[in-house]
Amino acid sequence: MLFYTDLFAQIQHDTTYFERFTEMVTSRIYFSRKYTGIDIKDRLKDAPLLRYRPNSTLNMGVGASYDVFTLNLALGFGFLNPERGKGDTKYLDAQLHAYPDKWAIDGFIQLYNGYHLVPEGEFTAENQHYYYRPDIKVREIGASVKYVFNGEKFSYKAAFLQTEWQKKSAGTLLLGGEIYGGLVKGDSSLIPGSVMLDPSRDFDKLFFMELGPNIGYAYTLVIAKHYFLMGSATGNIGVGFTNQYGQEKSTNWSVNANYLLKASVGYNSKRWAINANYVYSKVRLAQNNDFNSSLLTGNYRLNLVYRFVPSPKGRKILDAINPYQYLDQ
């Protein structure tokens, strides 16, 4: 669970482009899934591309926003998550996506235990659907901060927090920086035992850190005032290192091209809104012993939204908690 305090003063925006609902409560029912996966690619092709994925849950939740305060709570109910042989994943995935005026801030804290290989049947034993590794752990912490140049006309909140309504098409240049760090670790080799591999190249742990500037662009296409399609792409030049641990520790520094993508599509109006949105991040690790590894982070959500004016007593309570920007589980 994370919270964010909005320390940025609100700017004067162009009301012909988007409308704010600061006096209304934005309530929502939503479905969401988060995940962090690992791709391991052997440039020498002794091992095939390995795509480890967690068995994270599809969650159903409720939430509400008032001015700059948002609270969402969700649970992964059993009827939404039938057992499919992927094994158990225990995880904490806290993602912060906050949009103070003229800024876009994304934070990631991922703690995952338990992964399986995709596609189904890859390296599996008899009577198994998926190759499952309960010992594999991923720890990743990262942040991306971007300045939104055209914040007077372009609204991220309309697409992702539903507290605003983008009425006319608009786009904006984005510029900022990113930092990521973490580790991937197993109790034994991260390469399945059935793969013939030179023991000197085998490894069971990766530790990495990267940081650097980013640049991107975001645009919302509005059709007939109510229907919208929004896309945002940010590229990052990350300078950093990766430590690879096997028979010996090896370290390599490199410059990597990473990216953060966002998309949203839906319908928006004064009272009702419905949209689907997706956030996807790829962080490439420095090549080490001819292995290219990447961490992939995703978050997709479907929102059904209804806005209403609170009662005078309810408004007084909500105004008391107004300083907080974002709280999400």
Coordinates of C-alpha atoms in Angstrom, one line a residue:
M1 CA 0.0 0.0 0.0
L2 CA 1.4 3.4 -1.0
F3 CA 0.4 7.0 -0.5
Y4 CA 1.4 10.1 -2.4
T5 CA 1.1 13.7 -1.2
D6 CA 0.5 16.3 -3.9
L7 CA 3.0 19.2 -3.3
F8 CA 2.4 20.7 -6.7
A9 CA 0.1 23.7 -7.0
Q10 CA -2.7 23.3 -9.5
I11 CA -2.3 25.1 -12.8
Q12 CA -4.9 27.0 -14.8
H13 CA -6.0 24.6 -17.4
D14 CA -7.9 25.2 -20.7
T15 CA -11.5 24.2 -19.9
T16 CA -12.3 23.7 -23.6
Y17 CA -9.9 20.8 -23.6
F18 CA -10.6 19.0 -20.3
E19 CA -12.9 19.4 -17.3
R20 CA -12.1 18.7 -13.7
F21 CA -14.5 17.1 -11.2
T22 CA -13.0 18.5 -8.0
E23 CA -16.5 18.9 -6.3
M24 CA -17.7 15.4 -7.2
V25 CA -16.8 11.9 -5.9
T26 CA -15.6 9.6 -8.6
S27 CA -16.6 6.0 -7.5
R28 CA -15.5 2.9 -9.4
I29 CA -15.7 -0.8 -9.6
Y30 CA -12.7 -2.4 -11.3
F31 CA -10.8 -5.5 -12.3
S32 CA -7.1 -5.5 -12.4
R33 CA -4.0 -7.7 -12.7
K34 CA -0.3 -6.8 -12.0
Y35 CA 2.8 -8.9 -12.9
T36 CA 6.5 -8.8 -13.1
G37 CA 8.2 -11.3 -15.4
I38 CA 11.8 -12.2 -16.4
D39 CA 13.1 -12.9 -19.9
I40 CA 16.5 -14.6 -20.2
K41 CA 18.0 -14.7 -23.7
D42 CA 21.2 -16.6 -24.5
R43 CA 23.0 -14.9 -27.4
L44 CA 25.1 -18.2 -27.9
K45 CA 21.8 -20.2 -28.2
D46 CA 23.0 -22.9 -25.8
A47 CA 19.7 -22.3 -24.1
P48 CA 16.4 -21.2 -25.6
L49 CA 14.6 -17.9 -24.7
L50 CA 13.3 -18.4 -21.1
R51 CA 10.2 -16.5 -20.2
Y52 CA 9.5 -16.8 -16.4
R53 CA 6.1 -15.4 -15.3
P54 CA 4.3 -15.2 -11.9
N55 CA 0.9 -16.7 -11.2
S56 CA -0.5 -13.3 -10.0
T57 CA -4.2 -13.0 -9.4
L58 CA -7.0 -11.2 -11.2
N59 CA -8.4 -8.8 -8.6
M60 CA -11.9 -7.3 -8.3
G61 CA -12.1 -4.1 -6.3
V62 CA -13.9 -0.8 -5.5
G63 CA -12.5 2.7 -5.2
A64 CA -13.3 6.4 -5.0
S65 CA -11.6 9.7 -5.8
Y66 CA -12.3 13.2 -4.5
D67 CA -10.2 16.1 -5.8
V68 CA -6.6 14.8 -5.4
F69 CA -7.4 11.9 -3.1
T70 CA -7.9 8.4 -4.4
L71 CA -8.4 5.1 -2.6
N72 CA -8.7 1.7 -4.3
L73 CA -9.0 -1.7 -2.5
A74 CA -9.2 -5.1 -4.3
L75 CA -9.0 -8.8 -3.6
G76 CA -8.2 -11.8 -5.8
F77 CA -11.3 -13.9 -5.3
G78 CA -11.1 -17.6 -5.9
F79 CA -13.8 -17.8 -8.6
L80 CA -11.7 -15.3 -10.7
N81 CA -8.6 -17.4 -10.4
P82 CA -9.0 -21.1 -11.1
E83 CA -6.0 -23.4 -10.6
R84 CA -4.3 -24.0 -14.0
G85 CA -1.2 -25.8 -13.0
K86 CA 1.0 -22.7 -12.9
G87 CA 2.0 -23.1 -9.2
D88 CA 1.8 -20.6 -6.4
T89 CA 3.2 -17.1 -6.4
K90 CA 3.4 -15.0 -3.3
Y91 CA 3.9 -11.3 -4.1
L92 CA 3.6 -7.7 -3.1
D93 CA 3.3 -5.5 -6.1
A94 CA 2.9 -1.8 -5.2
Q95 CA 2.6 0.5 -8.1
L96 CA 2.3 4.3 -7.8
H97 CA 0.9 6.2 -10.8
A98 CA 0.3 9.8 -9.8
Y99 CA -0.4 12.8 -12.0
P100 CA 0.1 16.2 -10.3
D101 CA -0.4 19.1 -12.7
K102 CA 2.4 19.1 -15.3
W103 CA 4.0 15.9 -13.9
A104 CA 3.6 12.1 -14.4
I105 CA 5.2 10.0 -11.6
D106 CA 5.4 6.2 -11.7
G107 CA 6.9 4.1 -8.8
F108 CA 7.3 0.4 -8.6
I109 CA 8.0 -1.9 -5.7
Q110 CA 7.9 -5.6 -6.7
L111 CA 8.5 -8.6 -4.4
Y112 CA 7.7 -11.9 -6.1
N113 CA 8.3 -15.5 -5.0
G114 CA 7.4 -18.4 -7.4
Y115 CA 7.6 -18.4 -11.2
H116 CA 6.7 -20.7 -14.1
L117 CA 7.9 -20.9 -17.7
V118 CA 5.7 -20.0 -20.6
P119 CA 4.4 -21.4 -22.9
E120 CA 2.7 -24.3 -21.4
G121 CA 4.7 -27.5 -21.6
E122 CA 8.1 -25.9 -21.8
F123 CA 10.6 -28.1 -19.9
T124 CA 7.8 -29.8 -18.0
A125 CA 8.0 -33.3 -16.5
E126 CA 5.4 -35.9 -17.2
N127 CA 1.9 -34.9 -15.9
Q128 CA 2.9 -31.3 -15.5
H129 CA 1.4 -28.3 -17.4
Y130 CA 4.1 -25.8 -16.5
Y131 CA 7.7 -25.9 -15.4
Y132 CA 7.4 -24.3 -11.9
R133 CA 10.1 -22.8 -9.7
P134 CA 8.9 -21.9 -6.2
D135 CA 12.5 -20.9 -5.3
I136 CA 12.8 -18.1 -7.9
K137 CA 12.6 -14.6 -6.3
V138 CA 12.4 -11.2 -7.9
R139 CA 13.0 -7.9 -6.1
E140 CA 12.7 -4.7 -8.1
I141 CA 12.4 -1.0 -7.0
G142 CA 12.1 1.8 -9.6
A143 CA 10.7 5.2 -10.4
S144 CA 10.0 7.3 -13.4
V145 CA 9.4 11.1 -13.2
K146 CA 8.3 13.1 -16.3
Y147 CA 7.5 16.7 -16.9
V148 CA 4.3 17.2 -18.9
F149 CA 4.9 20.2 -21.2
N150 CA 1.3 20.7 -22.3
G151 CA -0.4 20.1 -19.0
E152 CA -2.8 23.0 -19.6
K153 CA -4.6 21.0 -22.4
F154 CA -3.6 17.3 -21.9
S155 CA -4.9 15.2 -18.9
Y156 CA -3.4 11.9 -17.7
K157 CA -6.0 11.9 -15.0
A158 CA -8.9 11.7 -17.4
A159 CA -7.5 8.4 -18.8
F160 CA -6.2 6.7 -15.6
L161 CA -7.9 8.3 -12.5
Q162 CA -11.2 9.3 -14.2
T163 CA -11.2 12.5 -12.1
E164 CA -11.2 14.6 -15.2
W165 CA -12.8 14.5 -18.7
Q166 CA -10.7 15.1 -21.8
K167 CA -13.2 16.8 -24.3
K168 CA -10.8 17.7 -27.1
S169 CA -7.8 15.9 -28.6
A170 CA -4.4 17.0 -27.2
G171 CA -0.9 15.8 -27.0
T172 CA 2.3 16.6 -25.0
L173 CA 6.0 16.1 -25.0
L174 CA 7.4 14.3 -21.9
L175 CA 10.9 14.7 -20.4
G176 CA 12.4 13.4 -17.2
G177 CA 14.5 10.6 -15.6
E178 CA 14.2 7.0 -14.4
I179 CA 16.0 4.7 -11.9
Y180 CA 15.7 0.9 -11.4
G181 CA 17.4 -1.6 -9.2
G182 CA 16.9 -5.1 -7.9
L183 CA 17.8 -8.8 -8.1
V184 CA 16.6 -12.1 -9.6
K185 CA 17.6 -15.2 -7.5
G186 CA 17.1 -19.0 -7.4
D187 CA 18.2 -21.7 -5.0
S188 CA 19.8 -23.3 -8.0
S189 CA 20.6 -22.4 -11.7
L190 CA 18.0 -20.1 -13.4
I191 CA 18.6 -22.3 -16.5
P192 CA 16.5 -25.6 -16.4
G193 CA 18.6 -28.6 -15.7
S194 CA 17.7 -30.4 -18.9
V195 CA 19.5 -27.7 -21.0
M196 CA 23.1 -28.6 -21.7
L197 CA 25.1 -25.5 -20.7
D198 CA 28.8 -24.7 -20.1
P199 CA 29.1 -24.7 -16.3
S200 CA 31.2 -21.6 -16.5
R201 CA 28.3 -19.7 -18.0
D202 CA 25.6 -21.1 -15.6
F203 CA 24.2 -18.7 -12.9
D204 CA 21.6 -18.5 -10.2
K205 CA 21.5 -14.8 -9.3
L206 CA 21.4 -11.4 -11.0
F207 CA 21.8 -8.0 -9.3
F208 CA 21.4 -4.8 -11.3
M209 CA 21.0 -1.0 -11.1
E210 CA 20.3 1.5 -13.8
L211 CA 19.5 5.2 -14.1
G212 CA 19.3 7.8 -16.8
P213 CA 17.1 10.4 -18.7
N214 CA 13.9 9.7 -20.6
I215 CA 11.9 11.4 -23.3
G216 CA 8.5 10.6 -24.7
Y217 CA 5.2 11.7 -26.0
A218 CA 1.5 11.2 -25.0
Y219 CA -1.6 11.9 -27.0
T220 CA -5.4 11.5 -26.5
L221 CA -7.6 11.2 -29.5
V222 CA -11.2 12.3 -28.6
I223 CA -14.1 11.3 -30.8
A224 CA -17.5 13.0 -30.5
K225 CA -16.4 14.5 -27.2
H226 CA -17.1 11.3 -25.2
Y227 CA -15.0 8.5 -26.7
F228 CA -11.2 8.5 -26.4
L229 CA -8.1 6.6 -27.2
M230 CA -5.0 7.6 -25.3
G231 CA -1.4 6.4 -25.8
S232 CA 1.9 7.3 -24.0
A233 CA 5.4 6.1 -24.8
T234 CA 8.6 7.0 -23.0
G235 CA 12.1 5.9 -23.9
N236 CA 14.9 5.7 -21.3
I237 CA 18.7 5.5 -21.8
G238 CA 19.7 3.6 -18.7
V239 CA 23.4 3.5 -17.7
G240 CA 24.1 0.8 -15.2
F241 CA 25.6 -2.6 -14.3
T242 CA 24.6 -6.2 -13.8
N243 CA 26.3 -8.6 -11.4
Q244 CA 25.9 -12.3 -12.5
Y245 CA 26.6 -15.0 -9.9
G246 CA 27.6 -18.5 -10.9
Q247 CA 30.8 -20.4 -10.3
E248 CA 32.3 -16.9 -10.2
K249 CA 30.9 -13.4 -10.0
S250 CA 31.0 -11.3 -13.2
T251 CA 30.2 -7.6 -13.6
N252 CA 29.3 -5.7 -16.8
W253 CA 28.4 -2.1 -17.3
S254 CA 26.4 -1.0 -20.3
V255 CA 23.9 1.6 -21.8
N256 CA 20.5 0.1 -22.3
A257 CA 17.3 1.4 -24.0
N258 CA 14.3 0.8 -21.8
Y259 CA 10.7 1.9 -22.3
L260 CA 7.5 2.7 -20.4
L261 CA 4.2 2.4 -22.3
K262 CA 0.7 3.4 -21.3
A263 CA -2.7 3.1 -23.1
S264 CA -6.3 3.7 -22.3
V265 CA -9.5 3.5 -24.3
G266 CA -13.1 4.2 -23.2
Y267 CA -16.1 6.5 -22.8
N268 CA -16.3 9.5 -20.5
S269 CA -19.1 11.9 -19.5
K270 CA -20.3 14.1 -16.6
R271 CA -21.7 11.1 -14.6
W272 CA -20.6 7.9 -16.2
A273 CA -17.3 6.5 -17.6
I274 CA -15.9 3.2 -18.6
N275 CA -12.4 2.5 -19.7
A276 CA -9.6 -0.1 -20.0
N277 CA -6.0 0.9 -19.4
Y278 CA -2.6 -0.7 -19.4
V279 CA 0.8 0.2 -18.1
Y280 CA 3.9 -1.8 -19.3
S281 CA 7.5 -1.3 -18.5
K282 CA 10.6 -3.1 -19.9
V283 CA 14.0 -2.8 -18.2
R284 CA 16.9 -4.4 -20.0
L285 CA 19.8 -5.6 -17.8
A286 CA 23.4 -5.2 -18.9
Q287 CA 24.6 -8.1 -21.1
N288 CA 26.7 -10.6 -19.0
N289 CA 28.4 -13.7 -20.3
D290 CA 26.4 -13.4 -23.5
F291 CA 23.1 -13.4 -21.6
N292 CA 20.6 -10.6 -22.2
S293 CA 18.0 -10.5 -19.4
S294 CA 15.0 -8.2 -19.0
L295 CA 12.4 -7.4 -16.4
L296 CA 8.8 -6.8 -17.6
T297 CA 6.2 -5.1 -15.5
G298 CA 2.6 -4.8 -16.4
N299 CA -0.7 -3.5 -14.9
Y300 CA -4.0 -3.7 -16.7
R301 CA -7.4 -2.6 -15.4
L302 CA -11.0 -2.3 -16.4
N303 CA -13.0 0.5 -14.7
L304 CA -16.7 1.2 -14.4
V305 CA -17.1 4.7 -13.0
Y306 CA -20.0 6.8 -11.6
R307 CA -19.6 10.4 -10.3
F308 CA -21.9 12.1 -7.7
V309 CA -22.0 15.2 -5.6
P310 CA -21.4 14.4 -1.9
S311 CA -23.7 15.6 0.9
P312 CA -22.5 18.7 2.9
K313 CA -21.5 16.4 5.8
G314 CA -19.7 14.0 3.5
R315 CA -17.9 17.0 1.8
K316 CA -16.6 18.2 5.2
I317 CA -15.1 14.8 5.9
L318 CA -13.6 14.5 2.4
D319 CA -12.1 18.0 2.6
A320 CA -10.3 17.0 5.8
I321 CA -8.3 14.3 3.9
N322 CA -7.8 16.4 0.7
P323 CA -4.0 16.8 1.0
Y324 CA -3.3 13.2 0.0
Q325 CA -3.0 12.3 -3.7
Y326 CA -2.9 8.6 -4.2
L327 CA -3.4 5.4 -2.1
D328 CA -3.6 2.1 -4.0
Q329 CA -3.4 -1.6 -3.0

